[in-house]
JSON list of C-alpha atoms in Angstrom, two decimals:
[
{"chain": "A", "resi": 995, "resn": "GLU", "atom": "CA", "xyz": [38.41, -15.58, 29.97]},
{"chain": "A", "resi": 996, "resn": "ASP", "atom": "CA", "xyz": [34.96, -16.77, 28.27]},
{"chain": "A", "resi": 997, "resn": "GLU", "atom": "CA", "xyz": [35.31, -13.80, 25.80]},
{"chain": "A", "resi": 998, "resn": "ASP", "atom": "CA", "xyz": [38.74, -14.80, 24.67]},
{"chain": "A", "resi": 999, "resn": "THR", "atom": "CA", "xyz": [37.62, -18.34, 24.15]},
{"chain": "A", "resi": 1000, "resn": "GLU", "atom": "CA", "xyz": [34.41, -17.08, 22.03]},
{"chain": "A", "resi": 1001, "resn": "ASP", "atom": "CA", "xyz": [36.79, -14.94, 20.17]},
{"chain": "A", "resi": 1002, "resn": "GLU", "atom": "CA", "xyz": [39.18, -17.79, 19.25]},
{"chain": "A", "resi": 1003, "resn": "GLU", "atom": "CA", "xyz": [36.14, -19.91, 18.57]},
{"chain": "A", "resi": 1004, "resn": "ASP", "atom": "CA", "xyz": [34.76, -17.26, 15.96]},
{"chain": "A", "resi": 1005, "resn": "GLU", "atom": "CA", "xyz": [38.11, -17.13, 14.32]},
{"chain": "A", "resi": 1006, "resn": "GLU", "atom": "CA", "xyz": [38.25, -20.77, 14.00]},
{"chain": "A", "resi": 1007, "resn": "GLU", "atom": "CA", "xyz": [35.13, -20.90, 12.44]},
{"chain": "A", "resi": 1008, "resn": "ASP", "atom": "CA", "xyz": [36.10, -18.11, 9.95]},
{"chain": "A", "resi": 1009, "resn": "GLU", "atom": "CA", "xyz": [38.89, -20.04, 9.03]},
{"chain": "A", "resi": 1010, "resn": "ILE", "atom": "CA", "xyz": [37.25, -23.28, 7.93]},
{"chain": "A", "resi": 1011, "resn": "PRO", "atom": "CA", "xyz": [37.03, -23.23, 4.00]},
{"chain": "A", "resi": 1012, "resn": "ARG", "atom": "CA", "xyz": [33.44, -23.36, 2.79]},
{"chain": "A", "resi": 1013, "resn": "THR", "atom": "CA", "xyz": [33.03, -25.33, -0.38]},
{"chain": "A", "resi": 1014, "resn": "ARG", "atom": "CA", "xyz": [29.72, -25.34, -2.15]},
{"chain": "A", "resi": 1015, "resn": "LYS", "atom": "CA", "xyz": [28.82, -26.76, -5.41]},
{"chain": "A", "resi": 1016, "resn": "ARG", "atom": "CA", "xyz": [28.30, -24.21, -8.13]},
{"chain": "A", "resi": 1017, "resn": "LYS", "atom": "CA", "xyz": [25.02, -24.61, -9.98]},
{"chain": "A", "resi": 1018, "resn": "SER", "atom": "CA", "xyz": [25.29, -24.63, -13.80]},
{"chain": "A", "resi": 1019, "resn": "SER", "atom": "CA", "xyz": [23.63, -21.88, -15.76]},
{"chain": "A", "resi": 1020, "resn": "LYS", "atom": "CA", "xyz": [21.15, -24.32, -16.94]},
{"chain": "A", "resi": 1021, "resn": "ALA", "atom": "CA", "xyz": [20.27, -25.41, -13.36]},
{"chain": "A", "resi": 1022, "resn": "LYS", "atom": "CA", "xyz": [20.16, -21.43, -12.46]},
{"chain": "A", "resi": 1023, "resn": "ALA", "atom": "CA", "xyz": [17.68, -20.80, -15.44]},
{"chain": "A", "resi": 1024, "resn": "LYS", "atom": "CA", "xyz": [15.62, -23.80, -14.59]},
{"chain": "A", "resi": 1025, "resn": "GLU", "atom": "CA", "xyz": [15.26, -22.46, -11.17]},
{"chain": "A", "resi": 1026, "resn": "SER", "atom": "CA", "xyz": [14.62, -18.79, -11.88]},
{"chain": "A", "resi": 1027, "resn": "GLU", "atom": "CA", "xyz": [11.85, -20.18, -14.30]},
{"chain": "A", "resi": 1028, "resn": "SER", "atom": "CA", "xyz": [10.29, -22.20, -11.61]},
{"chain": "A", "resi": 1029, "resn": "GLU", "atom": "CA", "xyz": [10.39, -19.36, -9.17]},
{"chain": "A", "resi": 1030, "resn": "SER", "atom": "CA", "xyz": [8.71, -17.10, -11.67]},
{"chain": "A", "resi": 1031, "resn": "GLU", "atom": "CA", "xyz": [6.02, -19.72, -12.44]},
{"chain": "A", "resi": 1032, "resn": "SER", "atom": "CA", "xyz": [5.31, -19.87, -8.77]},
{"chain": "A", "resi": 1033, "resn": "VAL", "atom": "CA", "xyz": [4.56, -16.40, -8.59]},
{"chain": "A", "resi": 1034, "resn": "GLU", "atom": "CA", "xyz": [0.49, -16.22, -8.35]},
{"chain": "A", "resi": 1035, "resn": "PHE", "atom": "CA", "xyz": [-1.45, -13.42, -9.55]},
{"chain": "A", "resi": 1036, "resn": "ASN", "atom": "CA", "xyz": [-4.57, -12.46, -7.47]},
{"chain": "A", "resi": 1037, "resn": "LEU", "atom": "CA", "xyz": [-6.95, -9.77, -8.61]},
{"chain": "A", "resi": 1038, "resn": "ALA", "atom": "CA", "xyz": [-8.00, -9.19, -5.23]},
{"chain": "A", "resi": 1039, "resn": "ASP", "atom": "CA", "xyz": [-4.54, -7.86, -4.13]},
{"chain": "A", "resi": 1040, "resn": "TYR", "atom": "CA", "xyz": [-5.08, -4.88, -6.53]},
{"chain": "A", "resi": 1041, "resn": "ASP", "atom": "CA", "xyz": [-8.30, -3.74, -4.91]},
{"chain": "A", "resi": 1042, "resn": "ASP", "atom": "CA", "xyz": [-8.02, -0.72, -2.75]},
{"chain": "A", "resi": 1043, "resn": "GLY", "atom": "CA", "xyz": [-11.42, -1.28, -1.06]},
{"chain": "A", "resi": 1044, "resn": "TYR", "atom": "CA", "xyz": [-12.84, 2.17, -2.05]},
{"chain": "A", "resi": 1045, "resn": "ASP", "atom": "CA", "xyz": [-15.82, 2.87, -4.72]},
{"chain": "A", "resi": 1046, "resn": "ASP", "atom": "CA", "xyz": [-15.68, 5.11, -7.55]},
{"chain": "A", "resi": 1047, "resn": "ASP", "atom": "CA", "xyz": [-15.42, 8.10, -5.53]},
{"chain": "A", "resi": 1048, "resn": "LEU", "atom": "CA", "xyz": [-12.66, 6.95, -3.48]},
{"chain": "A", "resi": 1049, "resn": "MET", "atom": "CA", "xyz": [-14.75, 6.28, -0.39]},
{"chain": "A", "resi": 1050, "resn": "GLY", "atom": "CA", "xyz": [-15.38, 3.21, 1.76]},
{"chain": "A", "resi": 1051, "resn": "ASP", "atom": "CA", "xyz": [-18.18, 2.24, 3.89]},
{"chain": "A", "resi": 1052, "resn": "ALA", "atom": "CA", "xyz": [-20.70, 4.64, 5.66]},
{"chain": "A", "resi": 1053, "resn": "GLU", "atom": "CA", "xyz": [-18.27, 5.09, 8.55]},
{"chain": "A", "resi": 1054, "resn": "ASP", "atom": "CA", "xyz": [-15.45, 6.08, 6.15]},
{"chain": "A", "resi": 1055, "resn": "ARG", "atom": "CA", "xyz": [-17.74, 8.53, 4.36]},
{"chain": "A", "resi": 1056, "resn": "LYS", "atom": "CA", "xyz": [-18.88, 9.86, 7.59]},
{"chain": "A", "resi": 1057, "resn": "ARG", "atom": "CA", "xyz": [-15.29, 10.31, 8.83]},
{"chain": "A", "resi": 1058, "resn": "LEU", "atom": "CA", "xyz": [-14.35, 12.22, 5.48]},
{"chain": "A", "resi": 1059, "resn": "MET", "atom": "CA", "xyz": [-17.37, 14.45, 5.44]},
{"chain": "A", "resi": 1060, "resn": "ALA", "atom": "CA", "xyz": [-16.44, 15.44, 9.11]},
{"chain": "A", "resi": 1061, "resn": "MET", "atom": "CA", "xyz": [-13.16, 16.69, 7.81]},
{"chain": "A", "resi": 1062, "resn": "ASN", "atom": "CA", "xyz": [-12.32, 20.12, 6.62]},
{"chain": "A", "resi": 1063, "resn": "GLU", "atom": "CA", "xyz": [-12.26, 20.31, 2.90]},
{"chain": "A", "resi": 1064, "resn": "LEU", "atom": "CA", "xyz": [-8.53, 20.55, 2.52]},
{"chain": "A", "resi": 1065, "resn": "ASP", "atom": "CA", "xyz": [-7.95, 17.50, 4.93]},
{"chain": "A", "resi": 1066, "resn": "ARG", "atom": "CA", "xyz": [-10.57, 15.51, 2.83]},
{"chain": "A", "resi": 1067, "resn": "GLU", "atom": "CA", "xyz": [-9.13, 16.57, -0.46]},
{"chain": "A", "resi": 1068, "resn": "MET", "atom": "CA", "xyz": [-5.76, 15.44, 0.74]},
{"chain": "A", "resi": 1069, "resn": "GLU", "atom": "CA", "xyz": [-6.98, 12.24, 1.64]},
{"chain": "A", "resi": 1070, "resn": "LEU", "atom": "CA", "xyz": [-8.82, 11.80, -1.50]},
{"chain": "A", "resi": 1071, "resn": "TYR", "atom": "CA", "xyz": [-5.71, 12.68, -3.36]},
{"chain": "A", "resi": 1072, "resn": "ASP", "atom": "CA", "xyz": [-3.63, 10.13, -1.37]},
{"chain": "A", "resi": 1073, "resn": "ARG", "atom": "CA", "xyz": [-6.23, 7.36, -2.09]},
{"chain": "A", "resi": 1074, "resn": "GLN", "atom": "CA", "xyz": [-6.14, 8.22, -5.81]},
{"chain": "A", "resi": 1075, "resn": "GLU", "atom": "CA", "xyz": [-2.34, 8.12, -6.05]},
{"chain": "A", "resi": 1076, "resn": "LYS", "atom": "CA", "xyz": [-2.27, 4.67, -4.33]},
{"chain": "A", "resi": 1077, "resn": "ARG", "atom": "CA", "xyz": [-5.25, 3.62, -6.77]},
{"chain": "A", "resi": 1078, "resn": "ASP", "atom": "CA", "xyz": [-2.93, 4.73, -9.65]},
{"chain": "A", "resi": 1079, "resn": "GLU", "atom": "CA", "xyz": [-0.21, 2.85, -8.34]},
{"chain": "A", "resi": 1080, "resn": "LEU", "atom": "CA", "xyz": [-1.96, -0.41, -7.79]},
{"chain": "A", "resi": 1081, "resn": "ARG", "atom": "CA", "xyz": [-3.57, 0.00, -11.23]},
{"chain": "A", "resi": 1082, "resn": "ARG", "atom": "CA", "xyz": [0.10, 0.08, -12.79]},
{"chain": "A", "resi": 1083, "resn": "GLN", "atom": "CA", "xyz": [1.22, -2.89, -10.74]},
{"chain": "A", "resi": 1084, "resn": "LYS", "atom": "CA", "xyz": [-1.64, -4.74, -11.87]},
{"chain": "A", "resi": 1085, "resn": "GLU", "atom": "CA", "xyz": [-1.13, -4.08, -15.63]},
{"chain": "A", "resi": 1086, "resn": "ILE", "atom": "CA", "xyz": [2.42, -4.94, -15.18]},
{"chain": "A", "resi": 1087, "resn": "MET", "atom": "CA", "xyz": [1.65, -8.17, -13.58]},
{"chain": "A", "resi": 1088, "resn": "LEU", "atom": "CA", "xyz": [-1.12, -8.83, -16.30]},
{"chain": "A", "resi": 1089, "resn": "SER", "atom": "CA", "xyz": [1.41, -8.38, -19.22]},
{"chain": "A", "resi": 1090, "resn": "LEU", "atom": "CA", "xyz": [3.96, -10.63, -17.38]},
{"chain": "A", "resi": 1091, "resn": "LYS", "atom": "CA", "xyz": [1.28, -13.40, -16.83]},
{"chain": "A", "resi": 1092, "resn": "ALA", "atom": "CA", "xyz": [0.36, -13.07, -20.62]},
{"chain": "A", "resi": 1093, "resn": "ALA", "atom": "CA", "xyz": [3.99, -13.29, -21.56]},
{"chain": "A", "resi": 1094, "resn": "ARG", "atom": "CA", "xyz": [4.71, -16.54, -19.31]},
{"chain": "A", "resi": 1095, "resn": "ASP", "atom": "CA", "xyz": [1.28, -18.19, -20.45]},
{"chain": "A", "resi": 1096, "resn": "GLU", "atom": "CA", "xyz": [2.41, -17.30, -24.28]},
{"chain": "A", "resi": 1097, "resn": "LYS", "atom": "CA", "xyz": [5.83, -18.83, -23.56]},
{"chain": "A", "resi": 1098, "resn": "LYS", "atom": "CA", "xyz": [4.35, -22.02, -22.05]},
{"chain": "A", "resi": 1099, "resn": "GLU", "atom": "CA", "xyz": [2.07, -22.20, -24.91]},
{"chain": "A", "resi": 1100, "resn": "ALA", "atom": "CA", "xyz": [4.97, -21.95, -27.37]},
{"chain": "A", "resi": 1101, "resn": "LYS", "atom": "CA", "xyz": [7.07, -24.83, -25.28]},
{"chain": "A", "resi": 1102, "resn": "MET", "atom": "CA", "xyz": [3.98, -27.06, -25.82]},
{"chain": "A", "resi": 1103, "resn": "ARG", "atom": "CA", "xyz": [3.93, -26.96, -29.66]}
]
């Protein structure tokens, strides 16, 4: 019996019309603009933690050197791929930030 009662309650909830006030396009634009402005850019987010030769601390270097050559090269390749992706993301964020800053300056004039 409890299951039937729950099903009926669910059906009743579904039948209740839900009305929401629609936002104007100006309100939507202002909201999306404020959301994009709230995106913070942190250079540390784009640091992979490895030095120029894609190795970390002494422990990481020791672990890599203990691997056979193929495994080590595969690991370094993966790290390079991740670094390249981080670099691309960083460039995109910097260009978006520059465009946003330029837009802010244009509004202030």
